[in-house]
Amino acid sequence: MGVDEPMGDGPVDRFEIAARPQPVVPPPAAPVLQLSADDDQSARVAEAERLAGSAMTLDALAAAQEAFDGIELKKGARNFCFADGNPKARVLILGEAPGDEEDRQGRPFVGRAGQLLDRMFDAIGLSRQSVDAEKALYITNVLTWRPPGNRDPQPDEIAMSLPFVRRHIELAAPDLIVLMGNIACDAAIGRRGILRLRGNWATAFGRPALPMTHPAYLLRNPPAKREAWADLLSLSARLEGSS
């Protein structure tokens, strides 16, 4: 319309306007650093490694692992399941994770699968009750807290448990390890496929290790007990040969 400047009824001192202080705009706040899921997991694994490495005895390791809050399973479990049997045993059995009965009692392998495990190893003269290290068993799991619904442990849960497993085996110092099932094989030797792995000696945590089918699998598939017996005989022969 041709208008280039509005005019009011009163005069305007434009020098006064120019001198008027301008409002101070604060600088933008520094962004808050957010950890990614991978960074968070790495931090929790590092904390697990620190706690495990500082434990000089099995009792200290158990206390450190039970106090570790980096694994969410702890919030839903009833009891901490560290180990059972004779810690001086020549044979350490590494299972997967506590089930319902294990969670109830706070000991690994005490349900139906555990009862079968006891009968299996009793057949070759080994027992978790034995005070003689030559005839004893020491039993633990990759996970010490029960996964909900007895689901398989997830990779991040295994990763946060592994520092404690490694230290556990270092402190117990067994001659031989039995890897019970796929999860134990995955954690210890980075492989799955227990039906292919079973019966074939490997090295786990710097020690001879024998993969075996889990007793829970044998309860569902009784014919597989034949192969399990062959594995037990292999374990017995290895013990006699290294005595």
Short mmCIF file of C-alpha atoms in Angstrom, two decimals:
data_model
loop_
_atom_site.label_atom_id
_atom_site.label_comp_id
_atom_site.label_asym_id
_atom_site.label_seq_id
_atom_site.Cartn_x
_atom_site.Cartn_y
_atom_site.Cartn_z
CA MET A 1 0.00 0.00 0.00
CA GLY A 2 3.05 2.33 -0.04
CA VAL A 3 3.41 2.48 3.78
CA ASP A 4 7.03 2.06 4.86
CA GLU A 5 6.85 3.15 8.54
CA PRO A 6 4.05 3.23 11.12
CA MET A 7 3.49 6.56 12.89
CA GLY A 8 1.97 7.05 16.35
CA ASP A 9 0.26 10.02 17.98
CA GLY A 10 3.28 10.82 20.19
CA PRO A 11 6.95 11.34 19.35
CA VAL A 12 9.37 8.44 19.71
CA ASP A 13 12.94 8.96 20.97
CA ARG A 14 14.79 6.50 18.78
CA PHE A 15 18.12 7.23 20.50
CA GLU A 16 16.58 6.04 23.78
CA ILE A 17 15.37 2.85 22.10
CA ALA A 18 18.83 2.13 20.72
CA ALA A 19 20.41 2.58 24.16
CA ARG A 20 17.91 0.35 25.91
CA PRO A 21 19.77 -2.83 27.11
CA GLN A 22 18.96 -5.91 25.20
CA PRO A 23 17.83 -8.96 27.16
CA VAL A 24 20.63 -11.45 27.87
CA VAL A 25 19.92 -14.79 26.31
CA PRO A 26 21.60 -17.58 28.29
CA PRO A 27 23.74 -19.99 26.28
CA PRO A 28 22.13 -23.29 25.49
CA ALA A 29 22.60 -25.91 28.17
CA ALA A 30 25.20 -28.55 27.50
CA PRO A 31 23.56 -31.70 26.21
CA VAL A 32 23.21 -34.53 28.73
CA LEU A 33 25.30 -37.50 27.68
CA GLN A 34 23.10 -40.52 27.23
CA LEU A 35 24.66 -43.97 27.31
CA SER A 36 23.64 -46.28 24.53
CA ALA A 37 22.45 -49.78 25.35
CA ASP A 38 25.82 -51.15 24.22
CA ASP A 39 27.73 -48.66 26.39
CA ASP A 40 25.56 -49.50 29.37
CA GLN A 41 26.13 -53.23 28.94
CA SER A 42 29.86 -52.69 28.55
CA ALA A 43 29.90 -50.71 31.80
CA ARG A 44 28.04 -53.46 33.63
CA VAL A 45 30.35 -56.17 32.26
CA ALA A 46 33.34 -54.09 33.35
CA GLU A 47 31.88 -53.81 36.84
CA ALA A 48 31.30 -57.57 36.93
CA GLU A 49 34.93 -58.12 35.91
CA ARG A 50 36.13 -55.75 38.64
CA LEU A 51 34.08 -57.45 41.33
CA ALA A 52 35.02 -60.95 40.22
CA GLY A 53 38.70 -60.13 39.93
CA SER A 54 38.81 -58.69 43.44
CA ALA A 55 37.45 -61.89 45.03
CA MET A 56 40.22 -64.01 46.55
CA THR A 57 38.02 -66.81 47.90
CA LEU A 58 34.85 -68.58 46.80
CA ASP A 59 32.95 -67.06 49.72
CA ALA A 60 34.07 -63.59 48.67
CA LEU A 61 33.11 -64.31 45.07
CA ALA A 62 29.66 -65.49 46.12
CA ALA A 63 29.13 -62.32 48.16
CA ALA A 64 30.30 -60.11 45.28
CA GLN A 65 28.14 -61.84 42.70
CA GLU A 66 25.05 -61.80 44.89
CA ALA A 67 25.51 -58.06 45.51
CA PHE A 68 26.01 -57.28 41.78
CA ASP A 69 22.95 -55.38 40.52
CA GLY A 70 23.88 -55.28 36.84
CA ILE A 71 21.74 -58.26 35.89
CA GLU A 72 17.99 -57.65 35.83
CA LEU A 73 17.14 -61.30 36.61
CA LYS A 74 18.04 -60.63 40.22
CA LYS A 75 14.88 -58.56 40.67
CA GLY A 76 12.55 -61.42 39.80
CA ALA A 77 14.34 -64.38 41.39
CA ARG A 78 13.70 -65.71 44.87
CA ASN A 79 17.13 -67.03 45.76
CA PHE A 80 20.74 -66.76 44.67
CA CYS A 81 22.06 -70.12 43.41
CA PHE A 82 25.85 -70.08 43.62
CA ALA A 83 27.07 -73.69 43.84
CA ASP A 84 26.68 -77.05 45.51
CA GLY A 85 28.96 -79.96 46.31
CA ASN A 86 32.62 -80.11 47.24
CA PRO A 87 34.64 -77.11 45.97
CA LYS A 88 37.80 -79.24 46.12
CA ALA A 89 36.37 -81.78 43.66
CA ARG A 90 38.38 -82.73 40.59
CA VAL A 91 35.22 -82.45 38.46
CA LEU A 92 33.19 -79.26 38.09
CA ILE A 93 29.80 -79.43 36.39
CA LEU A 94 28.75 -76.22 34.65
CA GLY A 95 25.03 -76.08 33.94
CA GLU A 96 22.79 -73.43 32.43
CA ALA A 97 20.58 -71.61 34.95
CA PRO A 98 18.41 -72.34 37.99
CA GLY A 99 14.93 -73.72 37.46
CA ASP A 100 11.93 -73.39 39.73
CA GLU A 101 13.08 -75.83 42.41
CA GLU A 102 16.63 -74.47 42.32
CA ASP A 103 15.26 -70.97 42.76
CA ARG A 104 13.21 -72.20 45.70
CA GLN A 105 16.12 -73.91 47.48
CA GLY A 106 18.99 -71.68 46.38
CA ARG A 107 21.07 -74.62 45.08
CA PRO A 108 21.77 -75.76 41.51
CA PHE A 109 20.49 -79.05 40.10
CA VAL A 110 18.02 -80.07 42.82
CA GLY A 111 14.90 -80.62 40.71
CA ARG A 112 14.08 -83.68 38.62
CA ALA A 113 17.01 -83.03 36.31
CA GLY A 114 19.30 -82.71 39.32
CA GLN A 115 18.10 -85.98 40.76
CA LEU A 116 18.89 -87.70 37.46
CA LEU A 117 22.29 -86.00 37.39
CA ASP A 118 23.07 -87.43 40.85
CA ARG A 119 22.16 -90.95 39.70
CA MET A 120 24.23 -90.60 36.52
CA PHE A 121 27.41 -89.59 38.29
CA ASP A 122 26.86 -91.98 41.16
CA ALA A 123 27.11 -94.73 38.52
CA ILE A 124 30.78 -93.79 37.98
CA GLY A 125 31.50 -93.24 41.66
CA LEU A 126 31.12 -89.44 41.87
CA SER A 127 28.86 -87.57 44.29
CA ARG A 128 28.25 -84.00 45.37
CA GLN A 129 28.06 -85.25 48.97
CA SER A 130 31.55 -86.79 48.94
CA VAL A 131 34.20 -85.21 51.14
CA ASP A 132 36.90 -87.02 49.15
CA ALA A 133 37.97 -84.74 46.31
CA GLU A 134 38.74 -87.78 44.16
CA LYS A 135 35.09 -88.90 44.32
CA ALA A 136 33.40 -85.53 44.62
CA LEU A 137 31.46 -83.21 42.35
CA TYR A 138 31.24 -79.44 42.42
CA ILE A 139 28.23 -77.97 40.63
CA THR A 140 27.42 -74.47 39.42
CA ASN A 141 25.60 -72.72 36.57
CA VAL A 142 26.36 -70.01 34.04
CA LEU A 143 23.56 -67.94 35.60
CA THR A 144 22.98 -67.78 39.33
CA TRP A 145 19.51 -66.21 39.07
CA ARG A 146 16.48 -67.95 37.54
CA PRO A 147 15.24 -66.55 34.20
CA PRO A 148 11.48 -65.98 34.24
CA GLY A 149 9.49 -68.92 32.97
CA ASN A 150 12.70 -70.97 32.72
CA ARG A 151 13.48 -69.32 29.40
CA ASP A 152 16.97 -69.59 27.92
CA PRO A 153 19.48 -67.03 29.19
CA GLN A 154 19.94 -64.07 26.85
CA PRO A 155 23.35 -63.09 25.41
CA ASP A 156 23.69 -60.00 27.61
CA GLU A 157 22.88 -62.05 30.72
CA ILE A 158 25.56 -64.58 29.80
CA ALA A 159 28.07 -61.78 29.11
CA MET A 160 27.51 -60.24 32.54
CA SER A 161 27.76 -63.63 34.27
CA LEU A 162 30.92 -64.82 32.50
CA PRO A 163 33.42 -62.83 34.60
CA PHE A 164 32.05 -64.54 37.70
CA VAL A 165 32.09 -67.96 36.02
CA ARG A 166 35.72 -67.55 34.98
CA ARG A 167 36.76 -66.48 38.47
CA HIS A 168 34.68 -69.27 40.00
CA ILE A 169 36.58 -71.86 37.98
CA GLU A 170 39.94 -70.22 38.72
CA LEU A 171 39.29 -70.39 42.46
CA ALA A 172 37.83 -73.91 42.47
CA ALA A 173 40.60 -75.12 40.13
CA PRO A 174 39.00 -78.39 38.96
CA ASP A 175 40.93 -80.87 36.84
CA LEU A 176 38.02 -81.39 34.44
CA ILE A 177 34.82 -79.53 33.51
CA VAL A 178 31.54 -81.02 32.32
CA LEU A 179 29.54 -78.62 30.13
CA MET A 180 25.89 -79.52 30.62
CA GLY A 181 23.83 -78.39 27.65
CA ASN A 182 23.90 -75.71 24.99
CA ILE A 183 24.09 -72.64 27.22
CA ALA A 184 27.11 -73.97 29.09
CA CYS A 185 28.83 -74.79 25.79
CA ASP A 186 27.99 -71.37 24.39
CA ALA A 187 29.41 -69.61 27.44
CA ALA A 188 32.51 -71.79 27.78
CA ILE A 189 33.57 -72.57 24.20
CA GLY A 190 31.41 -70.23 22.13
CA ARG A 191 29.56 -73.03 20.34
CA ARG A 192 26.10 -74.56 20.35
CA GLY A 193 24.66 -77.77 18.97
CA ILE A 194 24.99 -80.09 21.93
CA LEU A 195 24.02 -83.21 19.98
CA ARG A 196 27.07 -82.65 17.77
CA LEU A 197 29.35 -81.46 20.55
CA ARG A 198 28.58 -84.09 23.19
CA GLY A 199 31.24 -86.66 23.82
CA ASN A 200 33.99 -84.59 22.14
CA TRP A 201 36.55 -83.19 24.54
CA ALA A 202 37.32 -79.49 24.23
CA THR A 203 39.17 -76.83 26.22
CA ALA A 204 37.22 -74.38 28.37
CA PHE A 205 38.72 -71.83 30.75
CA GLY A 206 42.11 -73.45 30.19
CA ARG A 207 40.93 -76.89 31.29
CA PRO A 208 39.76 -80.10 29.59
CA ALA A 209 35.99 -79.94 29.16
CA LEU A 210 33.45 -82.56 28.13
CA PRO A 211 30.12 -81.40 26.61
CA MET A 212 27.17 -83.55 27.66
CA THR A 213 23.44 -83.43 27.05
CA HIS A 214 21.55 -81.82 29.90
CA PRO A 215 19.66 -84.20 32.22
CA ALA A 216 16.45 -82.31 31.40
CA TYR A 217 16.93 -83.37 27.77
CA LEU A 218 17.45 -86.97 28.88
CA LEU A 219 14.18 -86.88 30.81
CA ARG A 220 12.39 -85.86 27.61
CA ASN A 221 14.38 -88.25 25.41
CA PRO A 222 15.20 -91.43 27.38
CA PRO A 223 16.94 -93.18 24.43
CA ALA A 224 19.64 -90.48 24.61
CA LYS A 225 20.74 -91.91 27.97
CA ARG A 226 22.81 -94.42 26.01
CA GLU A 227 25.06 -91.67 24.63
CA ALA A 228 25.15 -90.00 28.05
CA TRP A 229 26.45 -93.24 29.57
CA ALA A 230 29.20 -93.35 26.95
CA ASP A 231 30.14 -89.78 27.92
CA LEU A 232 30.27 -90.73 31.60
CA LEU A 233 32.58 -93.61 30.81
CA SER A 234 34.80 -91.22 28.84
CA LEU A 235 34.92 -88.88 31.83
CA SER A 236 35.75 -91.75 34.19
CA ALA A 237 38.56 -92.93 31.92
CA ARG A 238 39.98 -89.40 31.68
CA LEU A 239 39.99 -89.10 35.47
CA GLU A 240 41.79 -92.41 35.87
CA GLY A 241 44.30 -91.48 33.21
CA SER A 242 45.12 -88.15 34.85
CA SER A 243 45.30 -89.46 38.42
#
